[in-house]
Short mmCIF file of C-alpha atoms in Angstrom, two decimals:
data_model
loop_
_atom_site.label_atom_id
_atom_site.label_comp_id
_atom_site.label_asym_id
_atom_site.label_seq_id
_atom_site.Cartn_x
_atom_site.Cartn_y
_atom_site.Cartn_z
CA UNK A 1 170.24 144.04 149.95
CA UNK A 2 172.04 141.00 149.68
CA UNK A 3 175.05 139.98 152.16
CA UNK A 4 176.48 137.33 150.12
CA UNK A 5 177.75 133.82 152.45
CA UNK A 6 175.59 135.83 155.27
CA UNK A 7 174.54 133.57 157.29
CA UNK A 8 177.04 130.90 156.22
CA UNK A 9 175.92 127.27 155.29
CA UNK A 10 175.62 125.76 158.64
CA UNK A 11 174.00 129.07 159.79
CA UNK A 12 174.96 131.38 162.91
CA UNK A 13 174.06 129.49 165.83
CA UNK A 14 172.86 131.45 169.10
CA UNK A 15 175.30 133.23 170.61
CA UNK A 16 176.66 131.59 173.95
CA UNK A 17 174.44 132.61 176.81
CA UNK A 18 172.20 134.59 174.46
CA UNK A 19 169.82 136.08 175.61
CA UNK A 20 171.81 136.56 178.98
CA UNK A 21 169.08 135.04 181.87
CA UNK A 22 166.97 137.80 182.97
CA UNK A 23 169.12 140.50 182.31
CA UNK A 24 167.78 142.06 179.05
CA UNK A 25 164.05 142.21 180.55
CA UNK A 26 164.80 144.15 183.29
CA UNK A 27 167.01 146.98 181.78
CA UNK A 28 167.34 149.27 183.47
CA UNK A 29 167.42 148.10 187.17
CA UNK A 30 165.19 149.60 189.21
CA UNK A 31 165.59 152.81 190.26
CA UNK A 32 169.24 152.85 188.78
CA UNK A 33 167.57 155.28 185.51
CA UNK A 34 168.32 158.51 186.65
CA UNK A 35 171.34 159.70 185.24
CA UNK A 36 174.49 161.33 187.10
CA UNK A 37 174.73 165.20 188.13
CA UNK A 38 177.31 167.11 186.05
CA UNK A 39 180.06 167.91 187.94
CA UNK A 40 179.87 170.75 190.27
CA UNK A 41 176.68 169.26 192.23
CA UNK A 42 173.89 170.15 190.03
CA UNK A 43 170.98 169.74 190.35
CA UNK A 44 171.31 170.86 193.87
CA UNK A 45 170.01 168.24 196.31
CA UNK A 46 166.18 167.75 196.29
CA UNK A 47 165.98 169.64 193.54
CA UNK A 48 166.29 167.93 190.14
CA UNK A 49 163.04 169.84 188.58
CA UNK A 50 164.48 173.30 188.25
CA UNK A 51 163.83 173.69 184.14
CA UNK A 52 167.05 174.14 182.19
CA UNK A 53 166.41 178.15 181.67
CA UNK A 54 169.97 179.36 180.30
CA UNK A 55 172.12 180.97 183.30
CA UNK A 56 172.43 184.48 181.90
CA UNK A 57 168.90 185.06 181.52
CA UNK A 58 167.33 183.76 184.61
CA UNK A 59 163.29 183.79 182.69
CA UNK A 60 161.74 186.01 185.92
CA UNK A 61 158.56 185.30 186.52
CA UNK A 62 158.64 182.33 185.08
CA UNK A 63 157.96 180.52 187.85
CA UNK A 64 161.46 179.45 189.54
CA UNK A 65 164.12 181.82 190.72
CA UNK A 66 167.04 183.95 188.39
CA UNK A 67 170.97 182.24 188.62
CA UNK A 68 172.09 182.44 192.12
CA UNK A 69 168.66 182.42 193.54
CA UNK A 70 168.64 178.93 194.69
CA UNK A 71 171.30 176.94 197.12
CA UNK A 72 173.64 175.36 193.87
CA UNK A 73 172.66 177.04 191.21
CA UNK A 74 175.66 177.73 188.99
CA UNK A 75 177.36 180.82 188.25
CA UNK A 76 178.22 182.46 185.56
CA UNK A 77 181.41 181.23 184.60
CA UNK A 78 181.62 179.33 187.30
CA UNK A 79 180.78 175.50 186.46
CA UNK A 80 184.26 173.44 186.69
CA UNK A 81 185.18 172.06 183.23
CA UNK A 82 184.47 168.28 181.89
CA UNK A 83 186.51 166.08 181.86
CA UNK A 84 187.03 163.99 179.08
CA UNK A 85 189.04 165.34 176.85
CA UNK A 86 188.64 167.03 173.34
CA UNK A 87 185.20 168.13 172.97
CA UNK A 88 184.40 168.43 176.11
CA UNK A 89 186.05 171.06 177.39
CA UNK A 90 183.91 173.58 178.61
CA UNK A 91 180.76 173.18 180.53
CA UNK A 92 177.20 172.91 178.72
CA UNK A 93 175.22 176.33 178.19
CA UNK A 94 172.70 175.47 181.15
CA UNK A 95 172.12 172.95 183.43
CA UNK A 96 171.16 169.74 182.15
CA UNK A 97 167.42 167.66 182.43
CA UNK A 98 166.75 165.79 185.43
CA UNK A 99 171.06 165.69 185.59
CA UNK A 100 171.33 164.03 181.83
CA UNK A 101 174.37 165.52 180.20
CA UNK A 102 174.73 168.35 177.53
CA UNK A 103 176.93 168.42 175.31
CA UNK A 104 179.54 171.61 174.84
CA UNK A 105 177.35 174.15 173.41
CA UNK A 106 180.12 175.31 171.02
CA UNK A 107 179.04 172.26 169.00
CA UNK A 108 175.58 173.25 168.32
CA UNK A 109 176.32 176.14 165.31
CA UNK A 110 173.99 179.81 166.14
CA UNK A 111 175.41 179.27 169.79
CA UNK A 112 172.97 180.92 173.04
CA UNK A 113 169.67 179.81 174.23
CA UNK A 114 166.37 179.72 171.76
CA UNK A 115 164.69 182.96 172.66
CA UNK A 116 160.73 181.83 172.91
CA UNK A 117 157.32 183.69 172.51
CA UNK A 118 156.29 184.93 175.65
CA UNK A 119 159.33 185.36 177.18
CA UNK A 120 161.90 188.31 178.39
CA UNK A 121 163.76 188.57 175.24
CA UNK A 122 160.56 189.01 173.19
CA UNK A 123 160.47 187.88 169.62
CA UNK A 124 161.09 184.72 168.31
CA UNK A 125 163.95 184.04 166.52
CA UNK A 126 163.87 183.22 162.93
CA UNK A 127 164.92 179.02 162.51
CA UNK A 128 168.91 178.42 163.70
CA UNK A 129 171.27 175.86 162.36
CA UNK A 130 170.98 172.53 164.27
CA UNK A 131 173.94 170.67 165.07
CA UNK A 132 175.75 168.94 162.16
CA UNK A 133 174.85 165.88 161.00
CA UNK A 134 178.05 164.64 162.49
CA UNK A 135 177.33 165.30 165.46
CA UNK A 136 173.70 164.07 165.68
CA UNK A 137 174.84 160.41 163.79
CA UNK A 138 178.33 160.64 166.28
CA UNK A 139 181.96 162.30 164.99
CA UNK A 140 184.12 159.81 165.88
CA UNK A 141 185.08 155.64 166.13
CA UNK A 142 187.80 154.37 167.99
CA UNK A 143 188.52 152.13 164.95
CA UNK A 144 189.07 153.60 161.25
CA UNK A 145 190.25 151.74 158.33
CA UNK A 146 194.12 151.00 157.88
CA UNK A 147 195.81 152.97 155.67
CA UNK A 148 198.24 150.35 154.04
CA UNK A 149 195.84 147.67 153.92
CA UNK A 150 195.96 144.23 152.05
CA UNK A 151 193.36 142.06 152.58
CA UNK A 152 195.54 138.95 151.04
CA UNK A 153 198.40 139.31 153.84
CA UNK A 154 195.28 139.86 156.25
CA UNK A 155 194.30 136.86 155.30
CA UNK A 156 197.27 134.62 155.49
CA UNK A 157 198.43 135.93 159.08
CA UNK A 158 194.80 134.54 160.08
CA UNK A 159 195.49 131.33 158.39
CA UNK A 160 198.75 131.07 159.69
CA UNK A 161 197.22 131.98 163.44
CA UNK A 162 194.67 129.13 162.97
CA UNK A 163 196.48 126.61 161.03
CA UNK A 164 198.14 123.57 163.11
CA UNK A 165 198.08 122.99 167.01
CA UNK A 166 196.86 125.21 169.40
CA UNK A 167 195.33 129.29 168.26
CA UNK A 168 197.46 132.12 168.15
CA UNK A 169 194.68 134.53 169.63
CA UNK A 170 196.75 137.69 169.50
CA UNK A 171 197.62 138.01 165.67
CA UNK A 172 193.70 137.54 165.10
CA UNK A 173 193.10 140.55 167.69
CA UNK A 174 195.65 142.29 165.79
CA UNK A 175 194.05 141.90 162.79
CA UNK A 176 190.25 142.38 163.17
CA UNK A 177 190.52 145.37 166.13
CA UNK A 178 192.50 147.26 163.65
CA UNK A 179 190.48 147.09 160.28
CA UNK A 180 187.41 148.13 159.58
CA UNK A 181 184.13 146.39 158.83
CA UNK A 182 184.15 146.85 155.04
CA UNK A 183 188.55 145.67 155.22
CA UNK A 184 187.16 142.72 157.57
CA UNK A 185 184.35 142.07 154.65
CA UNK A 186 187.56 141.87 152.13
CA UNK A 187 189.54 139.65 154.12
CA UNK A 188 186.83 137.12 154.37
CA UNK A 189 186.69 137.19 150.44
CA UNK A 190 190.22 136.53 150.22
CA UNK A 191 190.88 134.16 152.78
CA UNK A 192 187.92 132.08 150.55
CA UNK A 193 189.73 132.81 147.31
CA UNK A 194 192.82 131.85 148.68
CA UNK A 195 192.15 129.07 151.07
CA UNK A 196 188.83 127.77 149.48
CA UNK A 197 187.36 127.95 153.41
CA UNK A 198 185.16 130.11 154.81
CA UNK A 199 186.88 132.32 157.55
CA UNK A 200 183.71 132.57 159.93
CA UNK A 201 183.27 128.32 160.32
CA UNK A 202 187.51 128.31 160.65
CA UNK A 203 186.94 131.08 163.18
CA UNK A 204 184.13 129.54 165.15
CA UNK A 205 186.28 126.03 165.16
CA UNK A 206 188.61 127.98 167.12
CA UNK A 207 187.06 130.67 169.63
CA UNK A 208 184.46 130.01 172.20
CA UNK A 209 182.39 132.04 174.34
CA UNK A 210 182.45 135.55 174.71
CA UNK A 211 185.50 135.90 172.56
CA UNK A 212 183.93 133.98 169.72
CA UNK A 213 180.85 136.14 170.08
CA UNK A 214 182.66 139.25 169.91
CA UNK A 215 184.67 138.15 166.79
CA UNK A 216 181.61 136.74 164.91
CA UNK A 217 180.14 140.03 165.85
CA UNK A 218 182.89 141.77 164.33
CA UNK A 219 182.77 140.30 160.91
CA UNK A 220 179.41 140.61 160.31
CA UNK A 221 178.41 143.33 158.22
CA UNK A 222 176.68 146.21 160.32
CA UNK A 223 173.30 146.54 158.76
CA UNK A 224 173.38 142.70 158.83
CA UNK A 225 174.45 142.37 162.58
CA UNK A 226 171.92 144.98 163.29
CA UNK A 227 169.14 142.87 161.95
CA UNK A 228 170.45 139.57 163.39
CA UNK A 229 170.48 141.46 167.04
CA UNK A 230 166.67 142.63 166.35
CA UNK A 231 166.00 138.70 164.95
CA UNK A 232 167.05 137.42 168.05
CA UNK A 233 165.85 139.86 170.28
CA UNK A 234 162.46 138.43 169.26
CA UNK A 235 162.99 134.82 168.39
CA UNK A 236 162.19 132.32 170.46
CA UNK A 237 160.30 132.63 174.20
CA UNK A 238 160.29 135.95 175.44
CA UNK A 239 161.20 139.47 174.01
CA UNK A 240 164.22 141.00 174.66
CA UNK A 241 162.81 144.61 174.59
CA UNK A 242 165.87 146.80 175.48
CA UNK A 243 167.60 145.45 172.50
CA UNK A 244 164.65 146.60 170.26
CA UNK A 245 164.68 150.11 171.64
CA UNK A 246 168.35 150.15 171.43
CA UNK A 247 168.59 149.68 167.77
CA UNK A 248 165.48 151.23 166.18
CA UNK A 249 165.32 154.65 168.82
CA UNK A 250 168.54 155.63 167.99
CA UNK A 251 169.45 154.65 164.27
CA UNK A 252 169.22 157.34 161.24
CA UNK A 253 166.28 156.66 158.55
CA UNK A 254 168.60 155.52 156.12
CA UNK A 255 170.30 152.59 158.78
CA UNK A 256 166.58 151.71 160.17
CA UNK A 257 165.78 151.20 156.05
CA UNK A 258 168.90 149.33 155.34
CA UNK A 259 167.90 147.21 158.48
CA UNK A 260 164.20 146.88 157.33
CA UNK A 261 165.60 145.53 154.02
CA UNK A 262 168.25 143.29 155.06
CA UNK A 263 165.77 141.64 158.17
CA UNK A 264 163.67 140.99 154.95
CA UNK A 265 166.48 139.94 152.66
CA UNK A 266 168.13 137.71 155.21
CA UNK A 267 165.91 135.84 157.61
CA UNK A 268 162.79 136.30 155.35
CA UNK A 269 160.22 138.01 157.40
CA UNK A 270 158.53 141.17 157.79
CA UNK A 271 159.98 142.87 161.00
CA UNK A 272 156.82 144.98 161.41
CA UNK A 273 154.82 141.61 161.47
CA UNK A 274 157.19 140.26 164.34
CA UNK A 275 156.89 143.43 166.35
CA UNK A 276 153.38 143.45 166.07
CA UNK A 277 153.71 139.43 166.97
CA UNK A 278 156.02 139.97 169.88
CA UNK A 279 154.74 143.49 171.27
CA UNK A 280 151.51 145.32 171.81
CA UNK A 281 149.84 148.30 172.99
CA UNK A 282 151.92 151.62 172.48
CA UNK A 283 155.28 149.94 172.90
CA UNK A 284 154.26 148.38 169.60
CA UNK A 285 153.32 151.43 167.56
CA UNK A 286 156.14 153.27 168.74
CA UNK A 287 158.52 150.53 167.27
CA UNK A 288 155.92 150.53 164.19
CA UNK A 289 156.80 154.16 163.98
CA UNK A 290 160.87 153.82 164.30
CA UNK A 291 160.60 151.20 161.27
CA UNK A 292 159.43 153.66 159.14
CA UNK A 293 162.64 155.10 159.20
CA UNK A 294 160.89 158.88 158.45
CA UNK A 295 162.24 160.66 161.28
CA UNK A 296 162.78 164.52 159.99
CA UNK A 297 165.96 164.83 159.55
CA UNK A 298 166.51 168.64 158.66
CA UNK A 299 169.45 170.17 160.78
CA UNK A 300 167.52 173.27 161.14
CA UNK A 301 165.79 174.12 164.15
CA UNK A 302 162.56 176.17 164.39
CA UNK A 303 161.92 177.38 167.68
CA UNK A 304 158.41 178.62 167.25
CA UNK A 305 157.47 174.73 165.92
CA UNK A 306 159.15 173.88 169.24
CA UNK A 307 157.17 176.25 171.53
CA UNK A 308 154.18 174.66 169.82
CA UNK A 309 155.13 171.31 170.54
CA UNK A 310 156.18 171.42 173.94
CA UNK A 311 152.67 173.41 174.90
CA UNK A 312 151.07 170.20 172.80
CA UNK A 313 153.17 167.66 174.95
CA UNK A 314 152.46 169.49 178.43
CA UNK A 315 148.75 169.69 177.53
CA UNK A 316 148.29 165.51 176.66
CA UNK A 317 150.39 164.82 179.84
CA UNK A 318 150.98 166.57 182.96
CA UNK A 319 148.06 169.49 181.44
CA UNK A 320 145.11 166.74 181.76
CA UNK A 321 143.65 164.07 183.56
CA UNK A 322 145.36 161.19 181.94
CA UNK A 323 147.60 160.92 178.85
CA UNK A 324 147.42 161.11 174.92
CA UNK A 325 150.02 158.83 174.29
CA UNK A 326 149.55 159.11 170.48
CA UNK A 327 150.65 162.94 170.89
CA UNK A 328 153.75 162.01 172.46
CA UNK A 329 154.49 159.25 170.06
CA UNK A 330 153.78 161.52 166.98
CA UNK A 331 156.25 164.55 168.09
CA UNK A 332 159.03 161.87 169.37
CA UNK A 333 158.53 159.73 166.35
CA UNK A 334 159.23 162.32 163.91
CA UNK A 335 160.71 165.22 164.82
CA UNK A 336 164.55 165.78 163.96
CA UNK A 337 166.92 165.05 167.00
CA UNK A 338 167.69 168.61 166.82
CA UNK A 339 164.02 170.07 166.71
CA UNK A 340 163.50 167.29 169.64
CA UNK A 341 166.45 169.25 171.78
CA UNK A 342 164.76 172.70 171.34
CA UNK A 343 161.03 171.13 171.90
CA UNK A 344 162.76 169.53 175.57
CA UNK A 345 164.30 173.14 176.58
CA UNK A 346 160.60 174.94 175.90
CA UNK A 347 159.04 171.93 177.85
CA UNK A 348 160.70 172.82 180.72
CA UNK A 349 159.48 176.22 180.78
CA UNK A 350 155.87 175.60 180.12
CA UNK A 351 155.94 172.78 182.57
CA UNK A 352 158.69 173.46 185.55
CA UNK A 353 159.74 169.98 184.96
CA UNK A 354 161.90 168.68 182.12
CA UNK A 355 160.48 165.79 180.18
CA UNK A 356 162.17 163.21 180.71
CA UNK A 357 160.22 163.19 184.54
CA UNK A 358 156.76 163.72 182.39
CA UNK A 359 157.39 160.80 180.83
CA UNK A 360 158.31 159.16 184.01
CA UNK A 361 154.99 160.57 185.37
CA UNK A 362 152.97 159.56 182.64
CA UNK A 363 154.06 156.31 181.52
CA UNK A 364 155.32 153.01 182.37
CA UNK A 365 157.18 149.80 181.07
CA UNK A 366 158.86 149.70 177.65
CA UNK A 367 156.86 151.96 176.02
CA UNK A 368 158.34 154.39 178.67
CA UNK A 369 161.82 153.29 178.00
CA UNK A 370 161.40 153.58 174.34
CA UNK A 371 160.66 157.34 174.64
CA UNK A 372 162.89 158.55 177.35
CA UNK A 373 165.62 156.38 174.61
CA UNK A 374 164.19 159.21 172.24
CA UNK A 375 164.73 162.42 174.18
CA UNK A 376 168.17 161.06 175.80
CA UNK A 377 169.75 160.58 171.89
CA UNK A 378 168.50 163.94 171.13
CA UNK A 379 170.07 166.01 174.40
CA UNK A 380 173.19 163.71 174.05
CA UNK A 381 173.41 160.32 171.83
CA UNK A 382 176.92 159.39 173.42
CA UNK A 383 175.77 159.58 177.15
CA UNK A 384 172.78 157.22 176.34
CA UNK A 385 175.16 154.53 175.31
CA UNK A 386 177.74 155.36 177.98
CA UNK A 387 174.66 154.70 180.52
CA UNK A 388 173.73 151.26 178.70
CA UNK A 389 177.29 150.04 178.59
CA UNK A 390 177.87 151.21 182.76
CA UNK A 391 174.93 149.25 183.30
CA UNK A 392 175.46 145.93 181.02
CA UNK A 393 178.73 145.87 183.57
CA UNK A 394 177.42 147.33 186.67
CA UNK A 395 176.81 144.83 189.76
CA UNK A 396 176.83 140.84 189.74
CA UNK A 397 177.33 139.67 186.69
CA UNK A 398 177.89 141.15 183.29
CA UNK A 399 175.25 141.52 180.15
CA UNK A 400 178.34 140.59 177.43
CA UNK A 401 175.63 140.60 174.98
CA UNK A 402 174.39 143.85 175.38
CA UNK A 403 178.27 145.21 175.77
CA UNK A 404 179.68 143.12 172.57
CA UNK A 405 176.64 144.72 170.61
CA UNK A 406 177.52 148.43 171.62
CA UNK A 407 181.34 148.38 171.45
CA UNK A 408 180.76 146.97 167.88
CA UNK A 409 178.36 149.10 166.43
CA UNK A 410 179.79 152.06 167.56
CA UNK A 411 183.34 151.66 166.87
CA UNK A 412 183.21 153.07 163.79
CA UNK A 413 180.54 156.07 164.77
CA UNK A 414 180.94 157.74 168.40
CA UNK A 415 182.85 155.53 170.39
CA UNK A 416 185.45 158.28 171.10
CA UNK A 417 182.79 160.09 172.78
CA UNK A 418 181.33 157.49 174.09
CA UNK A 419 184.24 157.14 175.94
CA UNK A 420 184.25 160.65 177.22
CA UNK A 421 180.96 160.75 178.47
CA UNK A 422 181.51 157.53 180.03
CA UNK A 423 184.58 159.52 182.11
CA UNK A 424 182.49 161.93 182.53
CA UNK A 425 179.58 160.59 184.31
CA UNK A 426 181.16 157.77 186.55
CA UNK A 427 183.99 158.74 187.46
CA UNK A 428 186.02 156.22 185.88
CA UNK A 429 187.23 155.23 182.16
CA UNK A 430 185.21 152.63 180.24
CA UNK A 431 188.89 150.63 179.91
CA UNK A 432 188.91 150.53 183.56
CA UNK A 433 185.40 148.85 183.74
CA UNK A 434 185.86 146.68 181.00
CA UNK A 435 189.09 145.37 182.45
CA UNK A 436 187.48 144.81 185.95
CA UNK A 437 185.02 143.49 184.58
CA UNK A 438 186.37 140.95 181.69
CA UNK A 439 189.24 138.50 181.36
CA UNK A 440 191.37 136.39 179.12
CA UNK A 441 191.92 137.02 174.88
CA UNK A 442 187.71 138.50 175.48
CA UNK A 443 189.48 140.80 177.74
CA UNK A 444 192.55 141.75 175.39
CA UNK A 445 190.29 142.08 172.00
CA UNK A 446 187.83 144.33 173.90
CA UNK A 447 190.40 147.17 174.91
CA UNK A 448 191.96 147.08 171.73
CA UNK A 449 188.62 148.47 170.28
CA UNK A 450 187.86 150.61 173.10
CA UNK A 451 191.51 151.87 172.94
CA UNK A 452 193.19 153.33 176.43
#
């Protein structure tokens, strides 16, 4: 697919202070990637390994004690309600993995925990509804198209806010945080038609630094800015790995095919040939395997598929000497996000540990990353990018790069609960941060995505 005056004739230079200096490479810090205990103190402290059997069954004799039989364990009834707001309301149906949040159980449509083969409760149950696809792709952006919209007048208050001495910053934030991509696509037709300029070099003229970036970012198609991240990301010295993982572990098949297309269309290059250029080993054929864009993506969920896969995960990791690595990258490459949540909940009951600590145990380096990116999207997409964004801010410094990219592509999807999640798991709004953390017109057009 064709973006047409994408890139414009003079080209989109590098972003300022793109990559940002040894920031991308390292994500996560050290240490810093276990994720915050829901509120009410679980997992109690030392424990983090009980498996996430649902409170009102207990599982005895399955190798860890029934609800109540351990110092925090959570009562019926008893775990204190997220905060957050709409959606997240009530607590999760069990505890989470290794402390990653759930999210509500009232979302996920058959309701109650998967009953498995071998197991009190007996028989297994015949395939359940997954979640909707709304909820696995995100329900809700922070920014949604204007209702009375005319891309002319758009155009002119930008001209007008450009034109003469000096910028007037705040009518273009009013503007572009309050349109959509496709309305922002329209304006920049009709501010060519009418002005015979093109609205990205007038913009770029104008804005510098993180603002500009942000801005740039913002008019630039999706599927296109998607590819021009992943371009980047490889271009030049070095990889920027947690940008590659970012995009292609947690994008549907039909986005990862679009992006396949346009990388092609675009910059003229086969992205499997620079992944294969810029990566190796199993990092490399699990991004093979995200390009393909053939992740299952059937809503339903079969349990006994689930058993079957978690026994088959259990026995090429913590069930041997060594690892089968292809195993895991087969059942995380292309099993639905649903079918993934129900294969992590039978892992921990085969195993005693949930998987994202198998992974931890068995692997190492980005091809670790990439995975636990996996299993984190499928128990809850939202908290993933709440965790990168708390950690693109977090400390000395900020990653503006890696923040610009996720307020931006998610505006439109799951910022909303982004948001939420964020809330819920530090303590502390993502506004907050970002003001703390930001300044100036960068500052101003940032919040008026986010929203308060």
């Amino acid at each position: 697919m064709s973006y047409p005056g994408y890139p414009p004739s003079d080209g989109y230079p590098a972003f300022p202070g793109y990559p940002p200096t040894g920031q991308e490479s390292v994500y996560p810090p050290a240490g810093q990637y276990t994720y915050p205990a829901v509120p009410g103190g679980y997992p109690p402290a030392g424990g983090g390994t009980y498996p996430a059997a649902p409170p009102s069954t207990g599982f005895p004799g399955a190798g860890y004690p029934a609800p109540g039989g351990y110092p925090g364990a959570p009562q019926a009834g008893g775990m204190p309600p997220y905060p957050g707001g709409a959606g997240f309301g009530v607590p999760p149906a069990g505890p989470g993995f290794g402390g990653y949040p759930q999210p509500p159980a009232q979302n996920y449509a058959g309701g109650g925990p998967a009953q498995i083969p071998g197991f009190p409760g007996g028989q297994a149950p015949s395939p359940m509804p997954g979640p909707p696809a709304a909820m696995v792709q995100g329900t809700q952006g922070t920014i949604r198209a204007a209702a009375d919209f005319d891309a002319g007048r758009d155009a002119e208050i930008l001209r007008k806010a450009m034109k003469g001495f000096g910028t007037d910053e705040q009518a273009i934030i009013d503007v572009v945080a309050n349109r959509s991509n496709d309305q922002r696509q329209k304006i920049k037709a009709a501010f060519k038609t009418m002005y015979g300029k093109d609205l990205i070099k007038d913009l770029k003229s104008e804005l510098s630094g993180n603002v500009e970036e942000l801005i740039l970012a913002l008019f630039m198609p999706s599927t296109y800015y998607d590819a021009w991240s992943l371009r980047h990301a490889m271009k030049g010295a070095g990889t920027q790995e947690s940008v590659l993982i970012e995009i292609l572990c947690t994008r549907t098949n039909q986005e990862i095919r679009e992006i396949v297309n346009c990388y092609k269309s675009e910059f003229g290059r086969d992205i499997e040939q620079d992944i294969r250029a810029d990566t190796s080993g199993h990092f490399e054929r699990l991004l093979i395997s995200m390009c393909q864009g053939n992740r299952d993506e059937n809503q339903t969920v079969d349990y006994q598929k689930a058993q079957e896969d978690a026994q088959r995960l259990y026995q090429a990791g913590e069930g041997r000497l060594g690892t089968d690595e292809s195993c895991f990258n087969m059942v995380l490459a292309s099993r639905s996000f649903p079918q993934l949540k129900a294969t992590v909940e039978a892992y921990s009951r085969i195993a005693n540990r949930d998987l994202l600590s198998s992974i931890d145990r068995e692997f190492s380096g980005n091809v670790e990353r990439g995975l636990k990116t996996i299993v984190q999207c499928a128990l809850n997409r939202p908290a993933f990018f709440a965790e990168r964004l708390y950690h693109s801010m977090k400390g000395a410094g900020t990653d503006d790069s890696t923040l610009i990219r996720i307020v931006v592509t998610r505006s439109e999807i799951d910022l909303v609960q982004i948001k939420q999640m964020f809330t819920q798991m530090y303590q502390k709004t993502l506004a907050t941060m970002i003001a703390s953390d930001t300044s100036g017109d960068y500052r101003r057009l940032l919040l008026a995505i986010v929203g308060q």
